[in-house]
Coordinates of N, CA and C in Angstrom, one line a residue:
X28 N 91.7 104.5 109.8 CA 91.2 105.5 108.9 C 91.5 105.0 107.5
X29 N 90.5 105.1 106.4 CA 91.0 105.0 105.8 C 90.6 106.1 104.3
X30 N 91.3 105.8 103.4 CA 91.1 106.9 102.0 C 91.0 106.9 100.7
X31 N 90.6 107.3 99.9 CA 90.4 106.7 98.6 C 91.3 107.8 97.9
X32 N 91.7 107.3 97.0 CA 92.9 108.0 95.9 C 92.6 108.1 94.9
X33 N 92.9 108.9 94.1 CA 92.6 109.2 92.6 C 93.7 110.3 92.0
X34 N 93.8 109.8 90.7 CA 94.7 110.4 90.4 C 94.0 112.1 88.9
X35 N 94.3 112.5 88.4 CA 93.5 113.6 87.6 C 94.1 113.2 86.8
X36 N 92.7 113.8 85.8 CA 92.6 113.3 84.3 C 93.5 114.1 83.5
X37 N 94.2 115.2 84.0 CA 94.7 116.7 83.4 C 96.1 116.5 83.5
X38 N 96.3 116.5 85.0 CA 97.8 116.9 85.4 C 98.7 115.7 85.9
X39 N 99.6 115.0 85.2 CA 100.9 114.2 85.2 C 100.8 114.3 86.9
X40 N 101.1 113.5 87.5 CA 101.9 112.9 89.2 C 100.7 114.2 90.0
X41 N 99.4 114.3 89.5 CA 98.9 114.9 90.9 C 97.9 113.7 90.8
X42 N 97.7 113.8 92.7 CA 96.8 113.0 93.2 C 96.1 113.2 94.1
X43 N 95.0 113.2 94.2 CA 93.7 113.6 95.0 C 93.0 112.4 96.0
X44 N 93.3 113.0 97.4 CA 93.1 111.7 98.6 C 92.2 112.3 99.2
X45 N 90.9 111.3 99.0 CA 89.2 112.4 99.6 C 89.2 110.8 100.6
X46 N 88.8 111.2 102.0 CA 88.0 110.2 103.0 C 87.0 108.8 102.6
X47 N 86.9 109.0 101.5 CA 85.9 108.3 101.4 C 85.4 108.0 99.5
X48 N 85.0 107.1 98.9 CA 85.4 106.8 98.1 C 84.1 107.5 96.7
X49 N 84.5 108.1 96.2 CA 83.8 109.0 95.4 C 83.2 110.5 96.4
X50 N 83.9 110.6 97.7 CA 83.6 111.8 98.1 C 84.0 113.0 98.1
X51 N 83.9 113.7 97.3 CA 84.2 115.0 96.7 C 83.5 116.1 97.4
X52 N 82.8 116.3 98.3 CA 81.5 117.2 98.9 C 82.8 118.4 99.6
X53 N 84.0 118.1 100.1 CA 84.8 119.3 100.8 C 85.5 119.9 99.5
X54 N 85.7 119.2 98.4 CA 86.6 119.6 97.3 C 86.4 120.6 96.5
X55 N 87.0 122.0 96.7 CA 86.4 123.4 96.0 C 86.4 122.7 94.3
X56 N 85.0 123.3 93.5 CA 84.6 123.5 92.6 C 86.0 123.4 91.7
X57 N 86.6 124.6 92.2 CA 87.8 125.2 91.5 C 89.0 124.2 90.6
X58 N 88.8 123.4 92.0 CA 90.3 122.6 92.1 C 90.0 121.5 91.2
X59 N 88.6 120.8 91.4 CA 88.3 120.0 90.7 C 88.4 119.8 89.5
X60 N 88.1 120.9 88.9 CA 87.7 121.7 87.3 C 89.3 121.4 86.6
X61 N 89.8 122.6 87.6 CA 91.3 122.1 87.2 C 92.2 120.7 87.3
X62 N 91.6 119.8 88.3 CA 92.6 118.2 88.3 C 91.7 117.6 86.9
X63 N 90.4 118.0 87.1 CA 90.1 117.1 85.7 C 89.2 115.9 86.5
X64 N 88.4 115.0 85.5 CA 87.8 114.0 85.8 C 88.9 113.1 86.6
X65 N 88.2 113.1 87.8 CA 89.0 111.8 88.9 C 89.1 110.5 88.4
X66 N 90.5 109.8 88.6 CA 90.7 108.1 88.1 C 90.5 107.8 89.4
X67 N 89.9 106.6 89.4 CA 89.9 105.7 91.0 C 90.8 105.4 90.9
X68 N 92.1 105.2 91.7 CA 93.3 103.7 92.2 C 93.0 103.3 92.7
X69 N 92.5 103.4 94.1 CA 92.6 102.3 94.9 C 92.3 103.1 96.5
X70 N 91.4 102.3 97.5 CA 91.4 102.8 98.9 C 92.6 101.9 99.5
X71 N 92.7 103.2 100.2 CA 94.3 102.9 101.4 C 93.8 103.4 102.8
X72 N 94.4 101.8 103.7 CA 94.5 102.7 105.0 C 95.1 103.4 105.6
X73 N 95.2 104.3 106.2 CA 96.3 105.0 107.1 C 96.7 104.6 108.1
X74 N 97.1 103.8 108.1 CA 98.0 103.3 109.4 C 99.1 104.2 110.0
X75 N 99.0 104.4 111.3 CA 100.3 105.6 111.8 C 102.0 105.0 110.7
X76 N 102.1 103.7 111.1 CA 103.4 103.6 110.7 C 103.8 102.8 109.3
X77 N 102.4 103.5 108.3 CA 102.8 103.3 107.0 C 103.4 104.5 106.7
X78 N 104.2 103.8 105.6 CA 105.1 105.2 104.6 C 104.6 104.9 103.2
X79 N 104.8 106.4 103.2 CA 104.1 106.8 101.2 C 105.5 107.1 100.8
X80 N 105.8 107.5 99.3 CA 106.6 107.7 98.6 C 106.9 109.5 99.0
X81 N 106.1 110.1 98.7 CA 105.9 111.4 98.4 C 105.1 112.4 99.5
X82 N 104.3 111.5 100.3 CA 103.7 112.6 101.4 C 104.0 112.0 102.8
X83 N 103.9 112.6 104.1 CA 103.9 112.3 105.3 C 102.5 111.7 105.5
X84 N 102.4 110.5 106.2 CA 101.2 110.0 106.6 C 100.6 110.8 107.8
X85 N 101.4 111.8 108.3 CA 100.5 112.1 109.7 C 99.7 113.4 109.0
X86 N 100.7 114.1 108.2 CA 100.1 115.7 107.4 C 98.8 115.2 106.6
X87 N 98.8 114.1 105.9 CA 97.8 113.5 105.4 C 96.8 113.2 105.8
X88 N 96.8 112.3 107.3 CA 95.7 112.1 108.0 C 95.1 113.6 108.7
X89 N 95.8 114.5 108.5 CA 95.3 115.8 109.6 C 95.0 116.9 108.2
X90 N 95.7 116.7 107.2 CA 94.7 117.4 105.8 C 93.3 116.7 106.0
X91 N 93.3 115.3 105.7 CA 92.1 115.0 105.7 C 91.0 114.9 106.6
X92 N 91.4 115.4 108.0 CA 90.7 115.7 109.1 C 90.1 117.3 108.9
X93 N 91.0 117.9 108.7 CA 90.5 119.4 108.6 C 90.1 120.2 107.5
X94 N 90.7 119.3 106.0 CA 89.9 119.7 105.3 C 88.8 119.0 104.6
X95 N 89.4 117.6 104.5 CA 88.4 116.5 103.6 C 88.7 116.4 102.7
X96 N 90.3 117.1 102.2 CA 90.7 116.2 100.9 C 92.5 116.6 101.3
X97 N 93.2 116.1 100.5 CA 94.5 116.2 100.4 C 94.8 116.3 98.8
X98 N 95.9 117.3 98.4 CA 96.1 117.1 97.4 C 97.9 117.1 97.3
X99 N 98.2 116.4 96.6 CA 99.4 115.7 96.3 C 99.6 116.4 94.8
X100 N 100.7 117.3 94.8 CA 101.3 117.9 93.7 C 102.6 117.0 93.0
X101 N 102.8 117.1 91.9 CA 104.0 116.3 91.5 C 105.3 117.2 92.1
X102 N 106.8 116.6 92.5 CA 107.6 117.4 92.7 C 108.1 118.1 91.5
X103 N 108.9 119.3 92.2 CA 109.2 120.1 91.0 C 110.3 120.0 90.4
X104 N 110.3 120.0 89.2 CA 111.4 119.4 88.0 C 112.7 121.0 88.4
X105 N 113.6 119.4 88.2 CA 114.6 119.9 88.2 C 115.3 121.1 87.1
X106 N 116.4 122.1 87.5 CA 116.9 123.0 86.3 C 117.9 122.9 85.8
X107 N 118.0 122.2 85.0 CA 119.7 121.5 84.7 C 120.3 122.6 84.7
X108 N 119.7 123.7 84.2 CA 120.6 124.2 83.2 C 121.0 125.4 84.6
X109 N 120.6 125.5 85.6 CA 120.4 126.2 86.8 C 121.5 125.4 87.5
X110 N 121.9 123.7 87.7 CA 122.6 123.5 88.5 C 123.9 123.5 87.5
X111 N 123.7 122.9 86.3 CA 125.3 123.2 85.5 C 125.9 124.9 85.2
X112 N 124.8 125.5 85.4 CA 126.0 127.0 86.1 C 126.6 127.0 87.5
X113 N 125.8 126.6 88.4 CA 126.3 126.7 89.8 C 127.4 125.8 89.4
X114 N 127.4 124.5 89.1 CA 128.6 123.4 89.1 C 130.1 124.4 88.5
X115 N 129.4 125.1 87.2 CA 130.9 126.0 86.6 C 131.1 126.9 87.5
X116 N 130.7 127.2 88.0 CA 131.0 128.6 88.6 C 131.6 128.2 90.3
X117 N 131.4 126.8 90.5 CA 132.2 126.7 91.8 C 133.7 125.6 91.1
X118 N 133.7 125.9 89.8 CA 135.0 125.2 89.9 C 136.6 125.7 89.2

């Protein structure tokens, strides 16, 4: 199988993985609007026993089965200021 990747014009570390390369036809209106004009990177294939950095290859191939796109959110930033109270407060 394989997928084509792009990354959005809008939003820092999201990435958008549609089946097929310029295929957008499952991708709500909505979401699009909001990632912003799509960059191409690069088609990838999914090989069972490749690894990504940030997503599971199997949830990926079975997003993309059942919906026709995957979208890859950036992780969420950390709260310093949330763990330097816990740190004072357990010492």
């Amino acid at each position: 199988m394989l997928c084509a990747v792009y990354k959005s014009s809008k939003k820092q570390e999201t990435y958008l993985y549609v089946p097929g390369r310029d295929d957008f036809s499952k991708v709500p209106d909505a979401l699009l609007k909001t990632f912003g004009a799509p960059i191409f990177l690069m088609i990838m294939p999914l090989k069972k026993d490749r690894e990504l950095a940030r997503v599971d290859i199997n949830k990926l191939r079975t997003e993309l089965k059942t919906n026709g796109f995957y979208l890859q959110l950036p992780p969420p930033t950390e709260n310093l200021l949330k763990t330097h109270l816990q740190q004072q407060s357990s010492d």
